[in-house]
PDB file of C-alpha atoms in Angstrom:
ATOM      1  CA  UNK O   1     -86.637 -35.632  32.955  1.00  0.00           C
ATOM      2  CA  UNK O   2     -86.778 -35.616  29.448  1.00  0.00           C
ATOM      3  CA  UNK O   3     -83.888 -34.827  27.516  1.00  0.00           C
ATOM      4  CA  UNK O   4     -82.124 -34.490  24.379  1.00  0.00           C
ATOM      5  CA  UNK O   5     -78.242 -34.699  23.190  1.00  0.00           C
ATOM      6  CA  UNK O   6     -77.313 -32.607  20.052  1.00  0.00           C
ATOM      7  CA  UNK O   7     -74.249 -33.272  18.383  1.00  0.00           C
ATOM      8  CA  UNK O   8     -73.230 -30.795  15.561  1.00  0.00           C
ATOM      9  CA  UNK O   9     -71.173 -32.512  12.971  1.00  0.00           C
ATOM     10  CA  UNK O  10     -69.293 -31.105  10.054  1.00  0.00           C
ATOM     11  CA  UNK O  11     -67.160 -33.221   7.915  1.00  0.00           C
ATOM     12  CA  UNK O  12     -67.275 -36.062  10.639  1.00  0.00           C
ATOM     13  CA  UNK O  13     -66.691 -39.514   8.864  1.00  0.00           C
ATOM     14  CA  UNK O  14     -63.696 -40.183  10.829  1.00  0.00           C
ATOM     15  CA  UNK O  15     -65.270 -40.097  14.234  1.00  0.00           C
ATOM     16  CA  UNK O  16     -69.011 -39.331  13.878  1.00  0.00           C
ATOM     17  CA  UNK O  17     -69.460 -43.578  14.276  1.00  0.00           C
ATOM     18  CA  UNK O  18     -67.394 -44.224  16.987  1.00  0.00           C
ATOM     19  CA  UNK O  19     -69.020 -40.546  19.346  1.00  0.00           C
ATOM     20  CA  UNK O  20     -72.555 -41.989  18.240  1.00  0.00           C
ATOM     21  CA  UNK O  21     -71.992 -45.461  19.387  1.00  0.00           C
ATOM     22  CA  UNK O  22     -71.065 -44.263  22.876  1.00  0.00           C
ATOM     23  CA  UNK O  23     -73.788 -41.496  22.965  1.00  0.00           C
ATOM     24  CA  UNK O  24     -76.400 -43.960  22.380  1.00  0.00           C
ATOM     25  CA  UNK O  25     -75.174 -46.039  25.822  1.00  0.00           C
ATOM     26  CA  UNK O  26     -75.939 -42.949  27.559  1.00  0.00           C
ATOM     27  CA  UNK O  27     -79.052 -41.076  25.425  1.00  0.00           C
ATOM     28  CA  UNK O  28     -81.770 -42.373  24.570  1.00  0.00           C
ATOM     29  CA  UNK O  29     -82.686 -39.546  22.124  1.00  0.00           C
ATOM     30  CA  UNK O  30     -79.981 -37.847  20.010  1.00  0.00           C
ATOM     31  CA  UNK O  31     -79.977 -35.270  17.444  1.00  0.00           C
ATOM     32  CA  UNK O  32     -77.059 -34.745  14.818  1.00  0.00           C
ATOM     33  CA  UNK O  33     -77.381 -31.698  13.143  1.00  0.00           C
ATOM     34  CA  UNK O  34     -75.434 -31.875   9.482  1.00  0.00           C
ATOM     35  CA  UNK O  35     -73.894 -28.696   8.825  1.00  0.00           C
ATOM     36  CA  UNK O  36     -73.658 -29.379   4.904  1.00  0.00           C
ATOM     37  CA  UNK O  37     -70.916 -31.827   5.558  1.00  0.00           C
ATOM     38  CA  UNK O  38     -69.058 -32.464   2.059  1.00  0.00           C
ATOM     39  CA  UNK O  39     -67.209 -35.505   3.205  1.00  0.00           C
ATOM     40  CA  UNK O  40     -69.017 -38.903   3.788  1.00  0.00           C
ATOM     41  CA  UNK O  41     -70.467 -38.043   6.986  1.00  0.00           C
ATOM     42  CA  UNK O  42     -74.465 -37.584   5.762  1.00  0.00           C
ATOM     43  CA  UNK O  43     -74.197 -41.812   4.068  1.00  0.00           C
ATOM     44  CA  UNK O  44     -72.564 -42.929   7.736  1.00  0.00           C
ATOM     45  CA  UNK O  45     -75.620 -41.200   9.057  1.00  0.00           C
ATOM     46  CA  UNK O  46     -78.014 -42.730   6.938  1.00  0.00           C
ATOM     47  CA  UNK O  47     -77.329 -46.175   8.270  1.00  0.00           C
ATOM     48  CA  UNK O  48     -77.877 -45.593  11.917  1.00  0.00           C
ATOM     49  CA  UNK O  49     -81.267 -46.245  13.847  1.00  0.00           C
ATOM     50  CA  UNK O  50     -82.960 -44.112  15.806  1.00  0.00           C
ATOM     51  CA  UNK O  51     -81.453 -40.901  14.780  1.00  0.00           C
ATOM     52  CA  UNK O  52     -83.225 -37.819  14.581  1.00  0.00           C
ATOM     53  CA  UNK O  53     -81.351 -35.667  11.875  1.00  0.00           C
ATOM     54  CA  UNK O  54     -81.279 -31.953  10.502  1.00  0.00           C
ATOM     55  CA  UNK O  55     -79.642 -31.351   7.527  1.00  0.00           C
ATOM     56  CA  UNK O  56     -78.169 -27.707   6.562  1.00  0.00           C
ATOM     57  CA  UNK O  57     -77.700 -27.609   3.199  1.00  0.00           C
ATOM     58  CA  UNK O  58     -74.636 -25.753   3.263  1.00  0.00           C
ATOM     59  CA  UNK O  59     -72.321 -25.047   5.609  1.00  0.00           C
ATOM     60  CA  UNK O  60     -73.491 -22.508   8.105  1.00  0.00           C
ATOM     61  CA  UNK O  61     -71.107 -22.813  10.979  1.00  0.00           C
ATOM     62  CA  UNK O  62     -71.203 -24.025  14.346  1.00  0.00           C
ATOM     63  CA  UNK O  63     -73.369 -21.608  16.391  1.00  0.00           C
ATOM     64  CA  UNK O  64     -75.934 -21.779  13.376  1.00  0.00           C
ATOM     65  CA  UNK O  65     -76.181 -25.712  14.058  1.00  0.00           C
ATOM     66  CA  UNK O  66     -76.816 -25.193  17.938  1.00  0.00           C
ATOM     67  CA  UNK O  67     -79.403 -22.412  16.858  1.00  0.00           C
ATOM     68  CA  UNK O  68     -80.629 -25.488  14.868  1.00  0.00           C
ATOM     69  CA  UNK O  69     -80.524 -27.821  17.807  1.00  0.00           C
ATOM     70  CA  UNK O  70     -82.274 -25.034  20.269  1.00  0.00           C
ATOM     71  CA  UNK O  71     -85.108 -24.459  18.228  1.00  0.00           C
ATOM     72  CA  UNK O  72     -85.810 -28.423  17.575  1.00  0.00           C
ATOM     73  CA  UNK O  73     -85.522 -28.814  21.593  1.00  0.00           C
ATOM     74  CA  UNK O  74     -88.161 -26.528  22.251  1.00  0.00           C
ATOM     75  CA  UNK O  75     -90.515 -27.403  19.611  1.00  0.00           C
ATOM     76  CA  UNK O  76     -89.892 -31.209  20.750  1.00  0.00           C
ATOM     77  CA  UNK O  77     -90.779 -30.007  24.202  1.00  0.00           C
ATOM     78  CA  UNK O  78     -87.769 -31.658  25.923  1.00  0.00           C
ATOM     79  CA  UNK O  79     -87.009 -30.575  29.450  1.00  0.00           C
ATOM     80  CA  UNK O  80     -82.952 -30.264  28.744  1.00  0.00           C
ATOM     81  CA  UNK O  81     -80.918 -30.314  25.969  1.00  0.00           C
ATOM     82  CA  UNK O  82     -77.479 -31.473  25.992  1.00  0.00           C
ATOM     83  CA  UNK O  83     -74.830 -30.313  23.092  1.00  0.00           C
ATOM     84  CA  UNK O  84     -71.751 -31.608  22.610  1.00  0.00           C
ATOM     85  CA  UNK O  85     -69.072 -31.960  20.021  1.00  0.00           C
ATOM     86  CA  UNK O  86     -67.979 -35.029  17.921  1.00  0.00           C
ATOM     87  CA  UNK O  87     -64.764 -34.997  17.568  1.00  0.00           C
ATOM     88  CA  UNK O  88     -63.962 -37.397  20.151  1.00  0.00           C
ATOM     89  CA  UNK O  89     -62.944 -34.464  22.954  1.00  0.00           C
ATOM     90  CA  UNK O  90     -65.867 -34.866  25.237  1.00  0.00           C
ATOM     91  CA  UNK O  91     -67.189 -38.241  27.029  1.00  0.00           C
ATOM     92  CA  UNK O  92     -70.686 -39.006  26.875  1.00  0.00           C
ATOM     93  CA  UNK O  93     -70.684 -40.980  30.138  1.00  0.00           C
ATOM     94  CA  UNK O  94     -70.303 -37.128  31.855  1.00  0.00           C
ATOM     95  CA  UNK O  95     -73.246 -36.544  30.540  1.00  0.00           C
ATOM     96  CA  UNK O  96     -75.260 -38.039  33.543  1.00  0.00           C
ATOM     97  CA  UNK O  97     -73.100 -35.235  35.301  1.00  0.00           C
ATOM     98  CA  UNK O  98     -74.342 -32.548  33.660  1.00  0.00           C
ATOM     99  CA  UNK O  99     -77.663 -33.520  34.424  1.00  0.00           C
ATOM    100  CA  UNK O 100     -77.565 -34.220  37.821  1.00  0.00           C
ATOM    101  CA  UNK O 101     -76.257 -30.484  38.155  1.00  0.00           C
ATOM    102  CA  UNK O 102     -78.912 -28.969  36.194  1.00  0.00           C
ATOM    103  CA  UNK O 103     -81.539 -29.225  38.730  1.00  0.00           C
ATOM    104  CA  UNK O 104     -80.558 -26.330  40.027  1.00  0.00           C
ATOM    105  CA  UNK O 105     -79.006 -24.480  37.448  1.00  0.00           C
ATOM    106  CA  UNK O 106     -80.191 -22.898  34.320  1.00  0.00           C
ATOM    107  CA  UNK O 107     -77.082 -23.427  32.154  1.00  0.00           C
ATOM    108  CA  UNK O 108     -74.634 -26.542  33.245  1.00  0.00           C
ATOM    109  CA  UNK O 109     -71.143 -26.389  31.187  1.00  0.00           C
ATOM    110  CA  UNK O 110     -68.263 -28.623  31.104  1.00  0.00           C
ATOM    111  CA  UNK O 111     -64.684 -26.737  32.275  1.00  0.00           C
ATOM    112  CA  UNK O 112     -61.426 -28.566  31.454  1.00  0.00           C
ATOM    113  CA  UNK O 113     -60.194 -26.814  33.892  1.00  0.00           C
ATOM    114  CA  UNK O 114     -61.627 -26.656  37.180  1.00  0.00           C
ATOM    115  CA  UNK O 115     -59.370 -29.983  38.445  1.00  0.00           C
ATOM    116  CA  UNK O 116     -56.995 -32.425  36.600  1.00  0.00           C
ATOM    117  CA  UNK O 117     -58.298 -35.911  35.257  1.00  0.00           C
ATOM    118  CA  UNK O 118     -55.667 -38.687  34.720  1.00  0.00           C
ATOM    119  CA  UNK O 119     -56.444 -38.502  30.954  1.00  0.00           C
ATOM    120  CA  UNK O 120     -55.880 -34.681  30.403  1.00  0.00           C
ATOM    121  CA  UNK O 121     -53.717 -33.865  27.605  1.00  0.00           C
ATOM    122  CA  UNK O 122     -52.368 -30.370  26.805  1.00  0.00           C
ATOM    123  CA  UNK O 123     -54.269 -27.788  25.156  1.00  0.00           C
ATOM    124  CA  UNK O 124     -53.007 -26.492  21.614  1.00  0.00           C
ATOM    125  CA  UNK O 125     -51.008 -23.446  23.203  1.00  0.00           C
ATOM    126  CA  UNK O 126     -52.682 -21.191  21.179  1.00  0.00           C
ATOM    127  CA  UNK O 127     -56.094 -22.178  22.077  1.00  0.00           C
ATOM    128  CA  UNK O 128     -55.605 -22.474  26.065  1.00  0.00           C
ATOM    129  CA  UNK O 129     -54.260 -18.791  25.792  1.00  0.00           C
ATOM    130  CA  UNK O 130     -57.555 -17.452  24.121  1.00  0.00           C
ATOM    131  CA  UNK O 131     -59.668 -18.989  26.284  1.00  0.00           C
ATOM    132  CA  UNK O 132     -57.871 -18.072  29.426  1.00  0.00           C
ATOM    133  CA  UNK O 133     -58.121 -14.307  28.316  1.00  0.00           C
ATOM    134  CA  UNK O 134     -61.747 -14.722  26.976  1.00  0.00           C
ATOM    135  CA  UNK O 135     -63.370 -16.327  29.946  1.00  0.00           C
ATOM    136  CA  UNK O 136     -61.250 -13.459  32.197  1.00  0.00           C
ATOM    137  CA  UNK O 137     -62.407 -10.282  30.286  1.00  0.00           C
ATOM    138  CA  UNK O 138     -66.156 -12.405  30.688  1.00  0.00           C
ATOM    139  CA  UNK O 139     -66.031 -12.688  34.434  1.00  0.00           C
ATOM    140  CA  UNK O 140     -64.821  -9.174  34.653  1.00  0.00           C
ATOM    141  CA  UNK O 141     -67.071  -7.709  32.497  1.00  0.00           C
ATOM    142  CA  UNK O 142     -70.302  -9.506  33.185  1.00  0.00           C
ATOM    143  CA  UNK O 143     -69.404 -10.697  37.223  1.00  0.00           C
ATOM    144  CA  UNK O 144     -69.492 -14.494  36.281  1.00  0.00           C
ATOM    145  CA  UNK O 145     -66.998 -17.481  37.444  1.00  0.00           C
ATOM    146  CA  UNK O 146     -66.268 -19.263  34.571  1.00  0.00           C
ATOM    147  CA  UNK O 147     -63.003 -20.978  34.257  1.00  0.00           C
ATOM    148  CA  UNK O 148     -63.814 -22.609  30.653  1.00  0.00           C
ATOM    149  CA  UNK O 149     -65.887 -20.344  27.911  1.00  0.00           C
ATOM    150  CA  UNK O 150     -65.184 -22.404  24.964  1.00  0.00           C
ATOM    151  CA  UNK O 151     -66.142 -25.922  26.510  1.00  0.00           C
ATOM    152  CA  UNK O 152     -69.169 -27.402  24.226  1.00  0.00           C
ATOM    153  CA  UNK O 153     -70.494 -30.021  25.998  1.00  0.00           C
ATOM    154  CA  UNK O 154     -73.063 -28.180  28.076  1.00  0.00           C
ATOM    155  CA  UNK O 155     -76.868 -28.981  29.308  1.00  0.00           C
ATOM    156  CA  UNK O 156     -79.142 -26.329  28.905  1.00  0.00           C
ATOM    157  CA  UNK O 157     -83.097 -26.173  30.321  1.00  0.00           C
ATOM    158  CA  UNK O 158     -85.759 -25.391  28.211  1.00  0.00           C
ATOM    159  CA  UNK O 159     -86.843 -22.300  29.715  1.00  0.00           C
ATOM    160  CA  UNK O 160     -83.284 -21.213  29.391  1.00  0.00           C
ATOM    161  CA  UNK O 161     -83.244 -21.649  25.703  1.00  0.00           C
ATOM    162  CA  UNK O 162     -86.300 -20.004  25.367  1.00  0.00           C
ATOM    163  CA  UNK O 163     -84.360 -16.361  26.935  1.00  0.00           C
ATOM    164  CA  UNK O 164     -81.578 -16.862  24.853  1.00  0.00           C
ATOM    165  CA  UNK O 165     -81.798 -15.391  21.024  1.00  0.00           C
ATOM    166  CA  UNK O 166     -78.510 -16.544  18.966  1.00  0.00           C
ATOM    167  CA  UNK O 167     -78.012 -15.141  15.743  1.00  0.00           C
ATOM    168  CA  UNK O 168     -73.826 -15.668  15.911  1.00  0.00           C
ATOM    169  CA  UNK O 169     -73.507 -18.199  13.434  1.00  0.00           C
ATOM    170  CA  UNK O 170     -69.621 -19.312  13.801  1.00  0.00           C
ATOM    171  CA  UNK O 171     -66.907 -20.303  16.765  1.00  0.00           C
ATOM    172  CA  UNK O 172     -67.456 -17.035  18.702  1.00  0.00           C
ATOM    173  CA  UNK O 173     -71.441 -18.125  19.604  1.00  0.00           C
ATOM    174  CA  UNK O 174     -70.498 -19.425  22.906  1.00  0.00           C
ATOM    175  CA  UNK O 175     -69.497 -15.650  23.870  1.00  0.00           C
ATOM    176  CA  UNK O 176     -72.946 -14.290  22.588  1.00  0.00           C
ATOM    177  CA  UNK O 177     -74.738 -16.730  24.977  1.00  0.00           C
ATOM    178  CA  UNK O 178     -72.816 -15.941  27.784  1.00  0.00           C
ATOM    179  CA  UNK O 179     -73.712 -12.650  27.543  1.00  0.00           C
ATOM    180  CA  UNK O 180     -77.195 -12.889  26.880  1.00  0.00           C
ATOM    181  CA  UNK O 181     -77.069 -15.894  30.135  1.00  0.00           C
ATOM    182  CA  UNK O 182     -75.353 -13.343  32.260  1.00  0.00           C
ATOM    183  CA  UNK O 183     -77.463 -10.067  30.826  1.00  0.00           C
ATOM    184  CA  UNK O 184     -80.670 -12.420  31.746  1.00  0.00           C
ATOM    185  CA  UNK O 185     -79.793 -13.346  34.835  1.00  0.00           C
ATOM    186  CA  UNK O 186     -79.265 -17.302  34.467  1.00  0.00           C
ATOM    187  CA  UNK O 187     -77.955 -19.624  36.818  1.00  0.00           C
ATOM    188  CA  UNK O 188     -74.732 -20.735  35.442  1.00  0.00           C
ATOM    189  CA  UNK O 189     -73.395 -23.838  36.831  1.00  0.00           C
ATOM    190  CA  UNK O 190     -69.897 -25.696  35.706  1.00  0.00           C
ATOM    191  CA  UNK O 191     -68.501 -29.199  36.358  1.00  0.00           C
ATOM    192  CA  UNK O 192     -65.424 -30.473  35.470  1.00  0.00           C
ATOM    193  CA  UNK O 193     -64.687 -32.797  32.255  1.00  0.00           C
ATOM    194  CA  UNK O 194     -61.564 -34.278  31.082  1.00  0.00           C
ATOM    195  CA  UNK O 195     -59.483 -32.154  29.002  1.00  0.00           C
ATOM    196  CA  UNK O 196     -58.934 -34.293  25.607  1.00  0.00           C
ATOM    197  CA  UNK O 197     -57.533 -33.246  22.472  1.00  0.00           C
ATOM    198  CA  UNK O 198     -56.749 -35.732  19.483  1.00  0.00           C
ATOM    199  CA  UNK O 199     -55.648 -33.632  16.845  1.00  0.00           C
ATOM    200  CA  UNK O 200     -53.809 -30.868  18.003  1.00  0.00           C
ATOM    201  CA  UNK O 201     -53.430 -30.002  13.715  1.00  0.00           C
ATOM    202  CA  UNK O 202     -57.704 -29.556  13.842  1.00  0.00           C
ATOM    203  CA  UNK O 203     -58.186 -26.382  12.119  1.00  0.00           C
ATOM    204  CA  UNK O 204     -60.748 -23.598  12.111  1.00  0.00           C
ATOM    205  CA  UNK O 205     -61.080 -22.509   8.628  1.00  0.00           C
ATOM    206  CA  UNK O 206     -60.459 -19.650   6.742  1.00  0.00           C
ATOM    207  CA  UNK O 207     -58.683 -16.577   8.454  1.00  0.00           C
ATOM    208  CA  UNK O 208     -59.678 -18.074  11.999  1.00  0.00           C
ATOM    209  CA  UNK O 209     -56.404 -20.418  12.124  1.00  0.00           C
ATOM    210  CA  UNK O 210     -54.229 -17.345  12.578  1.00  0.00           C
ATOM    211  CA  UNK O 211     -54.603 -16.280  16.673  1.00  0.00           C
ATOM    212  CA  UNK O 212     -54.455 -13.064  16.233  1.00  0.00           C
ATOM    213  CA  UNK O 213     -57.468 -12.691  13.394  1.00  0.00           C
ATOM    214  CA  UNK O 214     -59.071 -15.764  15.737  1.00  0.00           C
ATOM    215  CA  UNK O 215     -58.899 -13.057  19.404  1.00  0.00           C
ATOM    216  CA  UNK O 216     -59.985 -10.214  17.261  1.00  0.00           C
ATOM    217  CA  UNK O 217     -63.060 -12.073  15.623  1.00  0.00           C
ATOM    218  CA  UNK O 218     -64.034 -12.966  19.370  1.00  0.00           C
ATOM    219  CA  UNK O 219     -63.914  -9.494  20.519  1.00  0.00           C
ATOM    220  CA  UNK O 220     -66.043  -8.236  17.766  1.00  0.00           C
ATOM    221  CA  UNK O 221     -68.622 -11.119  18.898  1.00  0.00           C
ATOM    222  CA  UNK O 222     -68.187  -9.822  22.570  1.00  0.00           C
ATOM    223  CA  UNK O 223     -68.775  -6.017  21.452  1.00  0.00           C
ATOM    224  CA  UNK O 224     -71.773  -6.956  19.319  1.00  0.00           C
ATOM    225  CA  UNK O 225     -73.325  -8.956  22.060  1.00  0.00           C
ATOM    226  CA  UNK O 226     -73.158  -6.440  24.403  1.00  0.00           C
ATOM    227  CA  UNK O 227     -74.288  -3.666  22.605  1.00  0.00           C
ATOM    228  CA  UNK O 228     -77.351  -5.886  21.564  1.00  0.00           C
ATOM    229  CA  UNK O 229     -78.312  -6.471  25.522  1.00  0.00           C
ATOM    230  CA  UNK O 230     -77.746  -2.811  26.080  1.00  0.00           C
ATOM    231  CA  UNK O 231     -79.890  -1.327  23.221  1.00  0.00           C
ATOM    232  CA  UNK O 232     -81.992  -4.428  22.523  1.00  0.00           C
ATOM    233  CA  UNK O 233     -81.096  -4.435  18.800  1.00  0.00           C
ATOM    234  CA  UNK O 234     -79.209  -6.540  17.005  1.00  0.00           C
ATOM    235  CA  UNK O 235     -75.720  -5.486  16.220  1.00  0.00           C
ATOM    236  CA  UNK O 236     -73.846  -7.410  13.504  1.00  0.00           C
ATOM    237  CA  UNK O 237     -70.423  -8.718  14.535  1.00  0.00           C
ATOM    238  CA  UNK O 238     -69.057  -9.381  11.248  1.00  0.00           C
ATOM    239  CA  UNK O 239     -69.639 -12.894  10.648  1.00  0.00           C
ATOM    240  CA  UNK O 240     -68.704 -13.565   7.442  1.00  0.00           C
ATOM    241  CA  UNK O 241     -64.930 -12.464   8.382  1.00  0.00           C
ATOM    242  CA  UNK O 242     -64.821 -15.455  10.765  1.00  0.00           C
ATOM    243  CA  UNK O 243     -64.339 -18.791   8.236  1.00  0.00           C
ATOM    244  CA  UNK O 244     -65.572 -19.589   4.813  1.00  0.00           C
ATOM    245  CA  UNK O 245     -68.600 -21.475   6.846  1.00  0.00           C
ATOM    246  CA  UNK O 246     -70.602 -18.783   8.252  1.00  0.00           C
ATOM    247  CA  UNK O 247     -73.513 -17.494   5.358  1.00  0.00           C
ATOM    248  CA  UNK O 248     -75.257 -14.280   5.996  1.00  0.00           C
ATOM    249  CA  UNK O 249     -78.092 -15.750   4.264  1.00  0.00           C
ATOM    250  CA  UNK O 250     -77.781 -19.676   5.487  1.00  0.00           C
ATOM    251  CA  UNK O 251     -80.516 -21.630   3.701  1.00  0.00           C
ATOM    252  CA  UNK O 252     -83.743 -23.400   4.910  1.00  0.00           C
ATOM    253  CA  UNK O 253     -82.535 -27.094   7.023  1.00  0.00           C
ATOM    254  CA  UNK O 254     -84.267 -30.472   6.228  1.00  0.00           C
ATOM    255  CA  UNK O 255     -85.654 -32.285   9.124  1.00  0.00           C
ATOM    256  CA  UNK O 256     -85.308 -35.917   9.484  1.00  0.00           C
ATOM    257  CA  UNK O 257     -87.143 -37.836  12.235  1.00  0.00           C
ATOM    258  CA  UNK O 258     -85.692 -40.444  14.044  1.00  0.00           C
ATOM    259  CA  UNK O 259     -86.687 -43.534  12.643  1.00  0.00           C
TER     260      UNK O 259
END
């Protein structure tokens, strides 16, 4: 099986080194995708082998780089793609996990909570809140059995990319794919990961670091998603509201092949 992991980074220079040098023990083929990172992350970049690299200009957000990351997989013709995030919260040894339980799932995605690992830490309060009410109002609405709709680290098969058409370019993408997933009838699979947060200060951006403004943005991507299955056009949800990051108009990305 062929397969790909994608690691969005923005503003990354503190871990983007360490992630990568444990991803390559487990990948053979990685993809970083630069979401105009200001900081030092694109020269750390530069010096390591093997990478295959897209560069966004400017900062488009985080659903715009896994747009990024979906479209290379399928051109690149890989069998599964793998995403997951570099901030040190998810460990790329699961990611033999993931795809031993995509042979029989469409869509595989980490839950940090389906059972306690010895090395779970707490959840921002905040945060665990959200995503307990999120991933309810999903399962009600749209008869899945998630336990974890925020989790990043995910596999995903090729033919399942190839259903799903994101256009939400911030945080809130996750709940535009499970609606499309559940709306076109993919198999949804999750396994546990560890729960790990080491910054419990990381911020959003913008308006998105107040709760409240952070629910109501993920509502508006819920409402617009479903109203897009249900008419088949798309329905803006207001991105530009969500952080400073998200364009309306992003710009072209630069493709760099792995060396």
């Amino acid at each position: 099986m062929k397969f790909l992991t994608a690691i969005p980074v923005f503003n990354e220079e503190r871990h983007v080194e360490a992630v990568l040098r444990e991803v390559k023990r487990f990948s053979p083929e990685i993809l970083v995708v630069n979401d105009g990172s200001a900081d030092g992350t694109a020269q750390l970049l530069a010096r390591q082998e093997g990478l295959r690299i897209i560069t966004h200009p400017q900062n488009r957000g985080y659903g715009a780089a896994l747009s990024s990351a979906f479209a290379y997989a399928q051109a690149q013709d890989f069998d599964v793609l793998v995403s997951m995030d570099c901030d040190g919260q998810h460990e790329p040894s699961r990611i033999a996990v993931l795809l031993e339980a995509i042979h029989d799932a469409d869509i595989v995605s980490g839950s940090r909570y389906l059972r306690l690992f010895r090395q779970n830490n707490h959840a921002p309060q905040d945060r665990k809140e959200i995503n307990r009410r999120i991933t309810t109002e999903l399962n009600e609405r749209w008869g899945l059995h998630l336990t974890d709709a925020f989790c990043g680290f995910k596999a995903y098969r090729r033919e399942a990319l190839a259903r799903l058409h994101i256009t939400e370019p911030g945080w809130g993408m996750p709940l535009q794919l499970w609606v499309q997933a559940a709306y076109r009838g993919l198999r949804i699979k999750e396994v546990a990961v560890p729960r790990v947060y080491l910054d419990h200060n990381r911020a959003f951006g913008g308006v998105l670091d107040d709760a409240d403004q952070r629910l109501a943005y993920y509502h508006r991507v819920l409402a617009a998603a479903e109203a897009e299955c249900a008419t088949g056009e798309k329905v803006p949800a207001q991105p530009a509201l969500c952080s400073p990051c998200c364009l309306l108009d992003p710009p072209s990305s630069v493709v760099h092949p792995g060396s």
